[in-house]
Short mmCIF file of C-alpha atoms and ligand atoms in Angstrom, two decimals:
data_model
loop_
_atom_site.label_atom_id
_atom_site.label_comp_id
_atom_site.label_asym_id
_atom_site.label_seq_id
_atom_site.Cartn_x
_atom_site.Cartn_y
_atom_site.Cartn_z
CA ILE A 24 7.33 -23.16 15.14
CA ASP A 25 4.28 -21.17 16.02
CA ASN A 26 2.77 -18.26 14.18
CA THR A 27 3.84 -15.64 16.71
CA GLY A 28 6.89 -15.00 14.52
CA LYS A 29 6.91 -12.99 11.31
CA ALA A 30 7.23 -15.93 9.00
CA ALA A 31 7.12 -14.64 5.44
CA ASP A 32 3.68 -14.58 3.89
CA ARG A 33 2.09 -16.63 6.63
CA PRO A 34 -1.07 -15.22 8.21
CA LEU A 35 -0.18 -13.94 11.68
CA ILE A 36 -3.48 -14.15 13.54
CA HIS A 37 -5.08 -17.12 11.81
CA ALA A 38 -4.21 -20.73 12.61
CA THR A 39 -2.10 -22.48 9.96
CA PRO A 40 -0.17 -25.78 10.15
CA ASP A 41 3.64 -25.45 10.30
CA SER A 42 3.81 -27.58 7.20
CA GLY A 43 1.48 -29.92 5.36
CA TRP A 44 -2.21 -29.77 4.66
CA MET A 45 -5.12 -28.44 6.77
CA ASN A 46 -8.89 -28.59 6.27
CA ASP A 47 -11.92 -28.57 8.61
CA PRO A 48 -11.71 -27.38 12.22
CA ASN A 49 -12.43 -30.26 14.61
CA GLY A 50 -12.91 -30.83 18.33
CA LEU A 51 -13.09 -27.20 19.47
CA TRP A 52 -13.13 -26.88 23.26
CA TYR A 53 -11.99 -24.51 25.99
CA ASP A 54 -9.85 -25.66 28.90
CA ALA A 55 -11.25 -23.65 31.81
CA LYS A 56 -8.46 -24.87 34.09
CA GLU A 57 -5.58 -23.72 31.91
CA LYS A 58 -7.58 -20.90 30.28
CA LEU A 59 -6.61 -22.28 26.89
CA TYR A 60 -8.55 -22.78 23.63
CA HIS A 61 -8.00 -26.03 21.75
CA LEU A 62 -8.35 -26.40 18.00
CA TYR A 63 -7.92 -29.69 16.16
CA TYR A 64 -8.11 -29.89 12.43
CA GLN A 65 -8.00 -32.22 9.45
CA TYR A 66 -4.28 -32.62 8.91
CA ASN A 67 -2.02 -34.36 6.43
CA PRO A 68 1.47 -33.75 7.86
CA ASN A 69 3.14 -35.60 4.98
CA ASP A 70 1.98 -33.57 2.03
CA MET A 71 0.64 -30.15 1.08
CA VAL A 72 -2.51 -31.70 -0.32
CA TRP A 73 -5.27 -33.74 1.32
CA GLY A 74 -4.41 -37.45 1.60
CA PHE A 75 -4.08 -40.59 3.71
CA PRO A 76 -3.24 -41.28 6.43
CA LEU A 77 -5.30 -38.26 7.49
CA CYS A 78 -4.94 -37.14 11.13
CA TRP A 79 -6.22 -34.62 13.62
CA GLY A 80 -3.63 -31.85 13.98
CA HIS A 81 -3.69 -29.79 17.16
CA ALA A 82 -3.13 -26.13 18.04
CA THR A 83 -3.82 -24.07 21.16
CA SER A 84 -4.33 -20.39 21.83
CA GLU A 85 -4.77 -18.14 24.84
CA ASP A 86 -6.35 -15.28 22.94
CA LEU A 87 -7.85 -16.88 19.79
CA MET A 88 -5.42 -14.87 17.68
CA LEU A 89 -1.97 -16.36 18.15
CA TRP A 90 -1.82 -20.14 17.83
CA LYS A 91 0.79 -22.66 18.88
CA ASN A 92 1.01 -25.92 16.97
CA HIS A 93 1.38 -29.27 18.70
CA GLY A 94 1.51 -31.64 15.72
CA VAL A 95 -0.62 -34.77 15.41
CA ALA A 96 -3.16 -35.54 18.17
CA ILE A 97 -5.04 -38.50 16.67
CA SER A 98 -3.89 -40.69 13.80
CA PRO A 99 -5.60 -43.61 12.05
CA ALA A 100 -4.70 -47.25 12.62
CA ARG A 101 -4.38 -47.86 8.89
CA ASN A 102 -2.41 -45.96 6.27
CA ASP A 103 -5.24 -46.13 3.74
CA SER A 104 -7.62 -44.45 6.19
CA GLY A 105 -8.46 -41.21 7.89
CA VAL A 106 -9.46 -39.71 11.20
CA TYR A 107 -12.13 -37.56 9.60
CA SER A 108 -13.92 -34.57 11.03
CA GLY A 109 -15.61 -34.62 14.40
CA SER A 110 -15.97 -32.79 17.65
CA ALA A 111 -14.91 -32.87 21.28
CA VAL A 112 -16.86 -32.68 24.52
CA ILE A 113 -15.89 -32.19 28.15
CA ASP A 114 -17.31 -35.11 30.10
CA TYR A 115 -17.37 -33.22 33.42
CA ASN A 116 -19.39 -35.89 35.21
CA ASN A 117 -17.51 -38.84 33.71
CA THR A 118 -20.67 -40.26 32.11
CA SER A 119 -18.40 -42.30 29.83
CA GLY A 120 -16.41 -43.85 32.69
CA PHE A 121 -13.16 -43.04 30.83
CA PHE A 122 -11.81 -40.90 33.66
CA ASP A 123 -10.89 -41.12 37.32
CA ASP A 124 -10.19 -38.47 39.91
CA SER A 125 -6.72 -37.87 38.55
CA VAL A 126 -8.23 -35.96 35.62
CA ASP A 127 -9.64 -32.54 36.40
CA PRO A 128 -13.35 -32.47 35.38
CA ARG A 129 -12.64 -29.42 33.19
CA GLN A 130 -10.15 -31.42 31.14
CA ARG A 131 -12.09 -34.65 30.59
CA VAL A 132 -11.92 -34.46 26.83
CA VAL A 133 -13.65 -37.02 24.64
CA ALA A 134 -13.22 -36.72 20.87
CA ILE A 135 -15.94 -38.11 18.60
CA TRP A 136 -14.79 -38.55 15.00
CA THR A 137 -15.39 -40.47 11.81
CA TYR A 138 -13.11 -43.36 10.97
CA ASN A 139 -12.95 -43.40 7.19
CA THR A 140 -11.71 -46.59 5.54
CA PRO A 141 -12.29 -47.78 1.96
CA GLU A 142 -15.07 -50.00 3.37
CA SER A 143 -17.07 -47.62 5.60
CA GLU A 144 -17.46 -44.46 7.62
CA THR A 145 -18.24 -45.12 11.29
CA GLN A 146 -18.15 -42.99 14.41
CA TYR A 147 -15.31 -43.47 16.91
CA LEU A 148 -14.45 -42.21 20.37
CA SER A 149 -11.02 -41.29 21.73
CA TYR A 150 -10.33 -39.74 25.12
CA SER A 151 -7.51 -37.76 26.61
CA THR A 152 -6.22 -37.85 30.16
CA ASP A 153 -3.54 -35.19 29.62
CA GLY A 154 -5.61 -32.14 28.77
CA GLY A 155 -6.11 -32.83 25.07
CA TYR A 156 -2.53 -33.46 23.88
CA THR A 157 -2.65 -37.24 23.45
CA PHE A 158 -5.65 -39.55 22.98
CA GLN A 159 -6.49 -43.21 23.51
CA GLU A 160 -9.05 -44.99 21.38
CA TYR A 161 -12.09 -46.51 23.08
CA GLU A 162 -11.74 -50.29 22.84
CA HIS A 163 -15.30 -50.96 21.64
CA ASN A 164 -15.38 -48.58 18.68
CA PRO A 165 -17.35 -47.84 16.57
CA VAL A 166 -20.13 -46.34 18.69
CA VAL A 167 -22.37 -45.44 15.73
CA GLU A 168 -22.50 -47.15 12.33
CA PHE A 169 -24.90 -47.19 9.39
CA ASN A 170 -23.50 -49.42 6.68
CA SER A 171 -22.40 -46.52 4.50
CA THR A 172 -19.19 -45.07 3.12
CA GLN A 173 -20.74 -41.58 3.30
CA PHE A 174 -21.79 -41.16 6.93
CA ARG A 175 -19.66 -38.68 8.80
CA ASP A 176 -18.76 -35.60 10.83
CA PRO A 177 -20.33 -36.19 14.28
CA LYS A 178 -20.85 -33.04 16.34
CA VAL A 179 -21.81 -33.75 19.94
CA ILE A 180 -23.34 -31.27 22.37
CA TRP A 181 -24.69 -31.54 25.90
CA HIS A 182 -28.49 -30.98 25.98
CA GLU A 183 -29.12 -29.45 29.39
CA GLU A 184 -32.92 -29.80 29.25
CA THR A 185 -32.96 -33.59 28.80
CA GLN A 186 -29.55 -34.18 30.44
CA LYS A 187 -28.35 -36.09 27.39
CA TRP A 188 -25.60 -35.97 24.83
CA ILE A 189 -26.88 -35.17 21.36
CA MET A 190 -25.02 -36.08 18.19
CA THR A 191 -25.70 -34.78 14.70
CA VAL A 192 -24.04 -36.72 11.90
CA ALA A 193 -24.54 -36.50 8.13
CA LEU A 194 -25.65 -39.29 5.83
CA CYS A 195 -24.04 -37.10 3.25
CA GLN A 196 -25.23 -38.23 -0.12
CA GLN A 197 -28.79 -38.96 1.02
CA TYR A 198 -29.13 -35.37 2.27
CA SER A 199 -29.95 -36.36 5.80
CA VAL A 200 -28.74 -35.28 9.23
CA PHE A 201 -29.24 -38.04 11.80
CA ILE A 202 -29.84 -36.91 15.38
CA TYR A 203 -28.84 -39.37 18.11
CA SER A 204 -28.97 -39.18 21.91
CA SER A 205 -26.86 -40.86 24.58
CA GLU A 206 -26.35 -40.90 28.31
CA ASN A 207 -22.76 -42.13 28.26
CA LEU A 208 -21.29 -41.20 24.84
CA LYS A 209 -20.95 -44.94 24.10
CA ASP A 210 -24.55 -46.09 23.47
CA TRP A 211 -26.51 -44.00 21.01
CA THR A 212 -30.22 -43.98 20.07
CA LEU A 213 -31.43 -42.55 16.76
CA GLU A 214 -34.04 -39.90 17.61
CA SER A 215 -34.88 -38.20 14.32
CA LYS A 216 -33.67 -37.18 10.87
CA PHE A 217 -33.49 -33.74 9.29
CA THR A 218 -33.71 -34.38 5.58
CA ASP A 219 -33.85 -32.72 2.15
CA SER A 220 -33.72 -29.16 3.40
CA GLY A 221 -32.06 -26.03 2.11
CA LEU A 222 -29.47 -26.25 -0.61
CA LEU A 223 -28.49 -29.84 -1.24
CA GLY A 224 -25.51 -29.50 -3.56
CA PHE A 225 -23.58 -32.71 -4.04
CA GLN A 226 -23.56 -33.68 -0.38
CA TYR A 227 -24.24 -32.61 3.19
CA GLU A 228 -21.20 -32.37 5.46
CA ALA A 229 -20.24 -31.14 8.93
CA PRO A 230 -23.66 -30.58 10.55
CA GLY A 231 -23.92 -29.04 14.03
CA LEU A 232 -26.67 -28.04 16.42
CA ALA A 233 -26.28 -25.09 18.77
CA LYS A 234 -28.36 -23.09 21.23
CA ILE A 235 -27.61 -19.48 20.39
CA PRO A 236 -28.47 -16.34 22.39
CA VAL A 237 -30.82 -13.77 20.87
CA THR A 238 -29.52 -10.20 21.03
CA LYS A 239 -30.77 -6.87 19.83
CA ALA A 240 -29.17 -5.04 16.92
CA THR A 241 -27.95 -1.59 17.95
CA ASN A 242 -29.72 0.15 15.06
CA ASN A 243 -33.24 -1.26 15.23
CA ASN A 244 -36.25 -1.23 17.46
CA TYR A 245 -37.93 -4.36 16.26
CA THR A 246 -39.49 -6.62 18.80
CA LEU A 247 -40.11 -10.29 18.40
CA GLU A 248 -43.81 -9.60 17.82
CA ASP A 249 -42.93 -7.98 14.51
CA ASN A 250 -41.46 -11.21 13.39
CA SER A 251 -42.94 -13.04 10.48
CA TYR A 252 -42.27 -16.32 12.30
CA ASP A 253 -44.38 -18.07 14.81
CA VAL A 254 -42.16 -17.28 17.75
CA LYS A 255 -44.27 -18.30 20.70
CA ASN A 256 -42.38 -16.66 23.45
CA ASN A 257 -41.60 -12.96 23.38
CA ASP A 258 -38.98 -13.40 26.07
CA THR A 259 -37.03 -15.82 23.93
CA GLU A 260 -33.44 -15.58 25.00
CA TYR A 261 -32.05 -18.14 22.61
CA MET A 262 -32.99 -20.16 19.55
CA TRP A 263 -31.60 -23.36 18.10
CA VAL A 264 -29.52 -23.30 14.96
CA LEU A 265 -28.57 -26.18 12.70
CA PHE A 266 -25.37 -25.50 10.78
CA LEU A 267 -24.94 -27.52 7.60
CA ALA A 268 -22.15 -27.48 5.06
CA ILE A 269 -22.60 -28.55 1.43
CA ASN A 270 -19.92 -29.30 -1.10
CA PRO A 271 -19.91 -28.61 -3.95
CA GLY A 272 -22.98 -26.62 -4.91
CA GLY A 273 -22.76 -23.36 -2.97
CA PRO A 274 -24.27 -20.20 -4.49
CA GLN A 275 -20.80 -18.65 -4.88
CA GLY A 276 -19.42 -21.91 -6.23
CA GLY A 277 -18.05 -24.91 -4.41
CA SER A 278 -17.99 -25.17 -0.63
CA PHE A 279 -20.71 -23.41 1.32
CA ASN A 280 -22.13 -23.19 4.83
CA GLN A 281 -25.85 -22.75 5.37
CA TYR A 282 -27.87 -22.68 8.57
CA PHE A 283 -31.45 -23.01 9.77
CA ILE A 284 -33.00 -21.28 12.77
CA GLY A 285 -35.59 -23.19 14.76
CA ASP A 286 -36.33 -25.19 17.85
CA PHE A 287 -34.85 -28.40 19.25
CA ASN A 288 -36.70 -30.39 21.89
CA GLY A 289 -34.10 -33.05 22.61
CA THR A 290 -35.27 -35.33 19.83
CA THR A 291 -36.25 -33.28 16.79
CA PHE A 292 -34.99 -30.08 15.20
CA THR A 293 -37.88 -28.04 13.78
CA PRO A 294 -36.83 -25.09 11.63
CA PHE A 295 -39.07 -22.02 11.71
CA THR A 296 -38.83 -21.99 7.91
CA HIS A 297 -37.00 -24.09 5.35
CA GLN A 298 -35.26 -21.03 3.98
CA THR A 299 -31.53 -21.44 3.41
CA ARG A 300 -29.51 -18.84 5.19
CA MET A 301 -25.91 -18.06 4.30
CA LEU A 302 -23.39 -18.07 7.11
CA ASP A 303 -20.89 -16.13 5.00
CA PHE A 304 -21.15 -14.68 1.50
CA GLY A 305 -17.51 -15.24 0.51
CA LYS A 306 -15.74 -18.07 -1.24
CA ASP A 307 -13.58 -19.23 1.67
CA PHE A 308 -15.63 -20.14 4.73
CA TYR A 309 -16.40 -23.84 5.08
CA ALA A 310 -17.04 -26.66 7.54
CA PHE A 311 -17.91 -24.24 10.34
CA GLN A 312 -17.78 -25.70 13.83
CA GLY A 313 -18.72 -24.22 17.20
CA PHE A 314 -16.78 -24.60 20.45
CA PHE A 315 -18.19 -27.14 22.89
CA ASN A 316 -17.77 -24.56 25.65
CA SER A 317 -16.43 -21.07 26.06
CA PRO A 318 -15.90 -18.67 28.96
CA ASP A 319 -18.49 -16.30 27.51
CA ASP A 320 -22.07 -17.60 27.29
CA SER A 321 -23.48 -14.43 25.76
CA SER A 322 -22.63 -15.64 22.25
CA TYR A 323 -21.73 -18.82 20.37
CA LEU A 324 -18.08 -19.14 19.40
CA GLY A 325 -16.95 -20.92 16.25
CA ILE A 326 -14.35 -21.24 13.49
CA ALA A 327 -14.41 -22.22 9.81
CA TRP A 328 -11.82 -23.39 7.30
CA THR A 329 -10.84 -20.48 5.04
CA SER A 330 -10.60 -22.26 1.77
CA ASN A 331 -12.78 -23.89 -0.85
CA TRP A 332 -12.53 -27.48 -2.11
CA GLN A 333 -12.67 -26.11 -5.66
CA TYR A 334 -9.10 -24.82 -5.45
CA SER A 335 -7.69 -25.52 -1.97
CA ALA A 336 -5.06 -27.94 -3.28
CA TYR A 337 -3.50 -25.34 -5.57
CA VAL A 338 -3.23 -22.14 -3.54
CA PRO A 339 0.31 -20.69 -3.67
CA THR A 340 1.53 -21.01 -0.07
CA TYR A 341 4.55 -23.01 1.09
CA PRO A 342 5.27 -25.26 3.00
CA TRP A 343 1.69 -25.47 4.17
CA ARG A 344 -1.80 -25.05 2.76
CA SER A 345 -4.86 -23.48 4.29
CA SER A 346 -5.77 -21.67 7.45
CA MET A 347 -8.70 -21.19 9.78
CA SER A 348 -10.94 -18.13 9.97
CA LEU A 349 -10.72 -15.79 12.91
CA PRO A 350 -12.99 -17.17 15.61
CA ARG A 351 -16.38 -15.45 15.47
CA ARG A 352 -19.03 -14.80 18.08
CA PHE A 353 -22.56 -15.47 16.90
CA THR A 354 -25.88 -14.26 18.21
CA ILE A 355 -29.31 -14.26 16.63
CA GLN A 356 -30.61 -10.84 15.72
CA GLN A 357 -33.48 -9.43 13.79
CA TYR A 358 -32.63 -7.46 10.70
CA SER A 359 -34.50 -5.99 7.83
CA PRO A 360 -33.37 -7.21 4.41
CA THR A 361 -36.00 -4.98 2.79
CA PRO A 362 -37.98 -2.08 4.20
CA GLU A 363 -41.01 -4.39 4.39
CA SER A 364 -39.60 -7.45 6.11
CA VAL A 365 -38.06 -8.38 9.41
CA GLN A 366 -36.08 -11.58 9.48
CA LEU A 367 -33.97 -13.56 11.87
CA ASN A 368 -30.27 -13.68 11.14
CA LEU A 369 -27.08 -14.97 12.67
CA ASN A 370 -24.96 -11.98 13.48
CA SER A 371 -21.21 -12.52 13.52
CA VAL A 372 -18.46 -10.54 15.17
CA PRO A 373 -14.78 -11.48 14.85
CA VAL A 374 -12.74 -12.11 17.96
CA LEU A 375 -10.05 -9.47 17.74
CA ASN A 376 -8.73 -8.69 21.14
CA LEU A 377 -6.20 -5.94 20.73
CA ALA A 378 -6.14 -4.85 24.34
CA GLY A 379 -3.67 -6.06 26.93
CA ASP A 380 0.08 -6.17 27.39
CA ASP A 381 0.88 -9.37 25.62
CA LYS A 382 -1.27 -8.53 22.62
CA PRO A 383 -0.17 -7.03 19.33
CA SER A 384 0.41 -3.31 19.58
CA GLU A 385 -1.55 -1.00 17.38
CA SER A 386 -0.97 2.10 15.35
CA ARG A 387 -3.90 4.16 14.30
CA TYR A 388 -5.11 6.29 11.51
CA ALA A 389 -8.43 8.02 11.88
CA LEU A 390 -10.49 10.19 9.60
CA SER A 391 -13.94 11.68 9.82
CA ASN A 392 -16.56 13.54 7.80
CA LYS A 393 -15.01 13.64 4.40
CA ALA A 394 -17.20 14.11 1.34
CA LEU A 395 -15.76 12.38 -1.70
CA ASN A 396 -15.61 13.71 -5.21
CA SER A 397 -14.31 12.13 -8.36
CA THR A 398 -11.15 14.20 -8.64
CA ALA A 399 -9.53 13.77 -5.23
CA ASN A 400 -8.42 10.49 -3.73
CA LEU A 401 -7.64 9.93 -0.10
CA THR A 402 -4.56 7.87 0.63
CA ILE A 403 -4.17 6.23 3.98
CA PRO A 404 -0.68 4.86 4.59
CA ILE A 405 -0.07 1.90 6.79
CA GLU A 406 2.67 3.17 9.09
CA GLY A 407 6.06 1.53 9.38
CA THR A 408 6.91 -1.72 7.68
CA PRO A 409 3.67 -3.39 6.72
CA THR A 410 3.13 -6.79 8.30
CA GLY A 411 0.16 -7.41 6.03
CA THR A 412 -2.03 -7.62 9.09
CA PHE A 413 -4.45 -4.86 10.05
CA GLU A 414 -8.03 -3.99 10.80
CA PHE A 415 -10.05 -1.13 9.35
CA THR A 416 -13.52 0.06 10.15
CA VAL A 417 -15.42 2.50 8.01
CA THR A 418 -18.82 4.14 8.18
CA PHE A 419 -19.97 5.85 5.04
CA ALA A 420 -23.07 7.56 3.70
CA CYS A 421 -24.58 7.28 0.26
CA ASN A 422 -26.81 10.16 -0.76
CA SER A 423 -29.50 8.62 -2.94
CA THR A 424 -30.86 11.97 -4.19
CA THR A 425 -27.63 12.73 -6.05
CA VAL A 426 -27.33 9.39 -7.83
CA VAL A 427 -27.89 9.54 -11.56
CA ASN A 428 -28.40 6.34 -13.40
CA THR A 429 -26.28 7.23 -16.39
CA GLN A 430 -23.03 6.92 -14.48
CA SER A 431 -22.02 4.04 -12.23
CA ALA A 432 -21.67 5.46 -8.72
CA ASP A 433 -18.95 3.59 -6.85
CA LEU A 434 -17.14 4.04 -3.61
CA ASN A 435 -13.74 2.34 -3.87
CA PHE A 436 -11.17 1.16 -1.40
CA PHE A 437 -7.97 0.14 -3.14
CA LEU A 438 -5.83 -1.90 -0.76
CA LYS A 439 -2.46 -1.66 -2.49
CA GLY A 440 0.69 -3.71 -2.22
CA SER A 441 3.54 -2.00 -0.35
CA LYS A 442 6.22 -3.04 -2.84
CA ASP A 443 4.19 -3.12 -6.01
CA GLN A 444 1.12 -0.92 -6.08
CA THR A 445 -0.15 -2.46 -9.29
CA GLU A 446 -1.20 -5.39 -7.16
CA TYR A 447 -4.23 -4.54 -5.04
CA LEU A 448 -7.58 -5.59 -3.64
CA ARG A 449 -10.50 -3.46 -4.70
CA LEU A 450 -13.45 -3.25 -2.32
CA GLY A 451 -16.35 -0.93 -2.33
CA HIS A 452 -19.99 -0.15 -2.73
CA ASN A 453 -22.13 0.65 -5.72
CA ALA A 454 -25.09 2.97 -5.28
CA GLN A 455 -27.29 1.71 -8.09
CA ALA A 456 -26.85 -1.95 -7.21
CA ALA A 457 -26.98 -1.15 -3.49
CA ALA A 458 -24.32 -3.80 -3.02
CA PHE A 459 -20.78 -4.24 -1.79
CA PHE A 460 -18.17 -5.63 -4.13
CA ILE A 461 -14.83 -7.38 -3.70
CA ASP A 462 -12.25 -7.90 -6.42
CA ARG A 463 -9.23 -10.07 -5.62
CA GLY A 464 -8.04 -10.43 -9.19
CA ASN A 465 -5.53 -7.56 -9.50
CA THR A 466 -2.34 -9.52 -8.92
CA LYS A 467 0.57 -11.01 -10.80
CA VAL A 468 0.19 -14.35 -9.06
CA GLU A 469 -0.35 -16.90 -11.79
CA PHE A 470 -2.67 -19.18 -9.79
CA VAL A 471 -5.28 -16.42 -9.49
CA HIS A 472 -5.53 -16.12 -13.27
CA SER A 473 -5.12 -19.72 -14.31
CA ASN A 474 -7.36 -21.45 -11.79
CA PRO A 475 -10.85 -21.70 -13.29
CA PHE A 476 -12.63 -21.68 -9.91
CA PHE A 477 -10.79 -18.92 -8.05
CA THR A 478 -13.57 -16.39 -8.60
CA ASN A 479 -12.14 -12.87 -8.51
CA ARG A 480 -15.27 -10.76 -8.22
CA LEU A 481 -17.80 -11.27 -5.49
CA SER A 482 -20.62 -9.23 -4.06
CA VAL A 483 -22.75 -8.90 -0.96
CA ASN A 484 -26.16 -7.29 -0.99
CA GLY A 485 -26.98 -5.21 1.99
CA GLU A 486 -29.65 -2.90 3.21
CA PRO A 487 -28.30 0.24 4.90
CA TRP A 488 -27.32 -0.15 8.53
CA SER A 489 -29.35 2.99 9.12
CA GLN A 490 -31.13 5.69 7.18
CA ASP A 491 -30.92 9.44 7.76
CA GLY A 492 -33.24 11.21 5.33
CA SER A 493 -31.81 10.60 1.87
CA TYR A 494 -28.56 9.30 3.38
CA SER A 495 -28.11 5.55 3.57
CA ILE A 496 -25.47 4.70 6.10
CA TYR A 497 -23.32 1.56 5.93
CA LYS A 498 -20.64 0.15 8.16
CA VAL A 499 -17.82 -2.17 7.18
CA GLN A 500 -15.18 -3.82 9.33
CA GLY A 501 -12.33 -5.47 7.49
CA ILE A 502 -9.56 -7.68 8.79
CA VAL A 503 -6.65 -8.29 6.48
CA ASP A 504 -4.11 -10.90 7.49
CA VAL A 505 -1.48 -11.37 4.78
CA ASN A 506 -3.66 -13.45 2.44
CA ILE A 507 -7.05 -13.50 4.15
CA LEU A 508 -9.68 -10.77 3.99
CA GLU A 509 -12.64 -11.03 6.36
CA LEU A 510 -15.35 -8.42 5.94
CA PHE A 511 -18.22 -7.77 8.32
CA PHE A 512 -21.05 -5.53 7.15
CA ASN A 513 -23.41 -3.46 9.27
CA GLU A 514 -22.02 -4.69 12.58
CA GLY A 515 -22.06 -8.31 11.57
CA SER A 516 -25.40 -8.90 9.86
CA MET A 517 -23.41 -10.15 6.85
CA ALA A 518 -19.86 -11.39 6.43
CA SER A 519 -17.68 -12.27 3.47
CA THR A 520 -14.45 -14.22 3.85
CA ASN A 521 -12.01 -14.54 1.01
CA THR A 522 -8.38 -15.46 0.56
CA PHE A 523 -6.27 -13.42 -1.85
CA PHE A 524 -2.76 -13.77 -3.20
CA LEU A 525 -0.34 -11.00 -4.10
CA SER A 526 3.32 -11.56 -5.00
CA PRO A 527 5.49 -12.81 -2.09
CA GLY A 528 6.31 -10.04 0.41
CA ASN A 529 3.99 -7.54 -1.25
CA PHE A 530 1.88 -6.94 1.83
CA ILE A 531 -0.92 -4.39 1.70
CA GLY A 532 0.84 -1.06 2.33
CA ASN A 533 -1.78 1.66 1.88
CA ILE A 534 -5.45 2.21 1.29
CA GLU A 535 -6.71 4.60 -1.32
CA ILE A 536 -10.30 5.77 -1.05
CA SER A 537 -12.06 7.26 -4.04
CA SER A 538 -15.42 7.68 -5.68
CA SER A 539 -16.36 7.59 -9.35
CA VAL A 540 -18.84 10.45 -8.85
CA ASP A 541 -19.21 13.75 -7.02
CA GLY A 542 -21.40 14.26 -4.00
CA VAL A 543 -22.80 10.75 -3.59
CA TYR A 544 -20.49 9.17 -1.04
CA SER A 545 -18.99 10.56 2.10
CA ILE A 546 -16.81 8.90 4.71
CA LEU A 547 -18.26 9.52 8.15
CA ASP A 548 -15.59 7.61 10.01
CA PHE A 549 -12.50 5.64 9.10
CA ASP A 550 -10.21 3.92 11.54
CA LEU A 551 -7.18 1.74 10.96
CA LYS A 552 -5.33 -0.46 13.41
CA GLU A 553 -2.22 -2.26 12.40
CA LEU A 554 -1.54 -5.50 14.17
CA ASP A 555 2.16 -5.19 14.74
CA VAL A 556 2.86 -8.72 15.86
CA VAL A 557 6.28 -9.11 17.44
C1 FRU B 6 -15.47 -31.51 4.82
C2 FRU B 6 -14.97 -32.94 4.81
C3 FRU B 6 -15.68 -33.76 5.85
C4 FRU B 6 -14.71 -34.87 6.12
C5 FRU B 6 -13.39 -34.17 6.00
C6 FRU B 6 -12.31 -35.04 5.44
O1 FRU B 6 -14.58 -30.58 4.33
O2 FRU B 6 -15.11 -33.50 3.52
O3 FRU B 6 -16.96 -34.20 5.46
O4 FRU B 6 -14.90 -35.43 7.39
O5 FRU B 6 -13.59 -33.05 5.18
O6 FRU B 6 -11.07 -34.40 5.53
#
């Protein structure tokens, strides 16, 4: 089965396993010969919860929206063990010697992963000579070991400047990222350690280094000179980012992805500051990994697991658990979190390619320039039979001169169930708090109420995207896919990813927009596209 069909209550444009358990994305690479994206993932095909033997599952996609599953790609030699998280590289120049001319250079895939046994965690290589569908283990594994049971998640990149492979791997419970280099993927030299930085939580997991392009936000005129950092070169076209997951111990509870922006010289990663930055403000965005390569160099492409170790084993889906996020394109941009500061930030934009013949068709609803008052609600129907899968974009203004502090001034979007409107998501903005809110608790699904960690109410602080006199203007893009809500604020300067669970078949069927007060909020623009997957 693949997810191009309308399987009941299964996300349509997010990767899920046919059955069984899924966690972290692994081994992301792009086959430039076949024009195909490859996703591997932590997979227990035998159960709907995490467990041994743990494998790498495999899925492919042409458009990063619709995924086709291919089952198990790598499995462990022992039943009490796991092929834990890791990455894949394309060894174009056959530095490893695993390949001969029969394998197209664009398909010379080497997977680097952690072999977890009760005795140790060590780093293994496997390679594929059939374009990533089956793998053989290197006969002299492991290639990196450290006498630890908590040493995992190798992410390997090609460092152009020094012409070397670079591996980051976490010594998890000592809060250290080890950085190794290699010329052949087999022999590795420890170059440096990145230690005790950012939020520590219980453990570091899934680190990853990436060189990420710097782009300009459409709403600002900052230049790099305004920056509070010591950025030497005004023509900087890219910066280095170290992604680092921690679990548990995230600010929103449980699993959390942070990142650091800095420089990497082939041996050492030097962050510009030790400030922790949040990759996503939601509850369900973990173990982020970037693609080794992609056809578009103007941004960095990556995927995260949309769940949280606090409750992932109990979410009410059947016969599978968990999904991936939509792939996102990242660039570094300056933004202003306060009127007096300019900061660097990873900007994220979802990959949502609705154009083209073989892509989901769209139906639209558009609205513009509508001032809201407390007595009239706007209802936006989702045309036809709801699939539960749609995108909306909204630009709204908040008039600060009309806000009185005695009454909470909210803008609300109620995303209501098509069969039972008493089940809904509530999203919106509050003028006094100057923050967005998300409430996923209005449902009859028992899990949502009984699970002590499935936080219902979340928030995201955000400066206006732009200011026009007393009008603060905000933009929100939302993608709803059956039980996943991904929100992007102010063209991607912040994101919040959260799963939600309504009763089976009760897909979101209309959106009601309202305000608790008169004359504060107005909708400048609202646009809805339904993803009518056939
Ligand atoms: C992160 C993680 C990794 C590990 C994998 C095991 O979610 O704990 O550190 O490799 O999952 O499935």
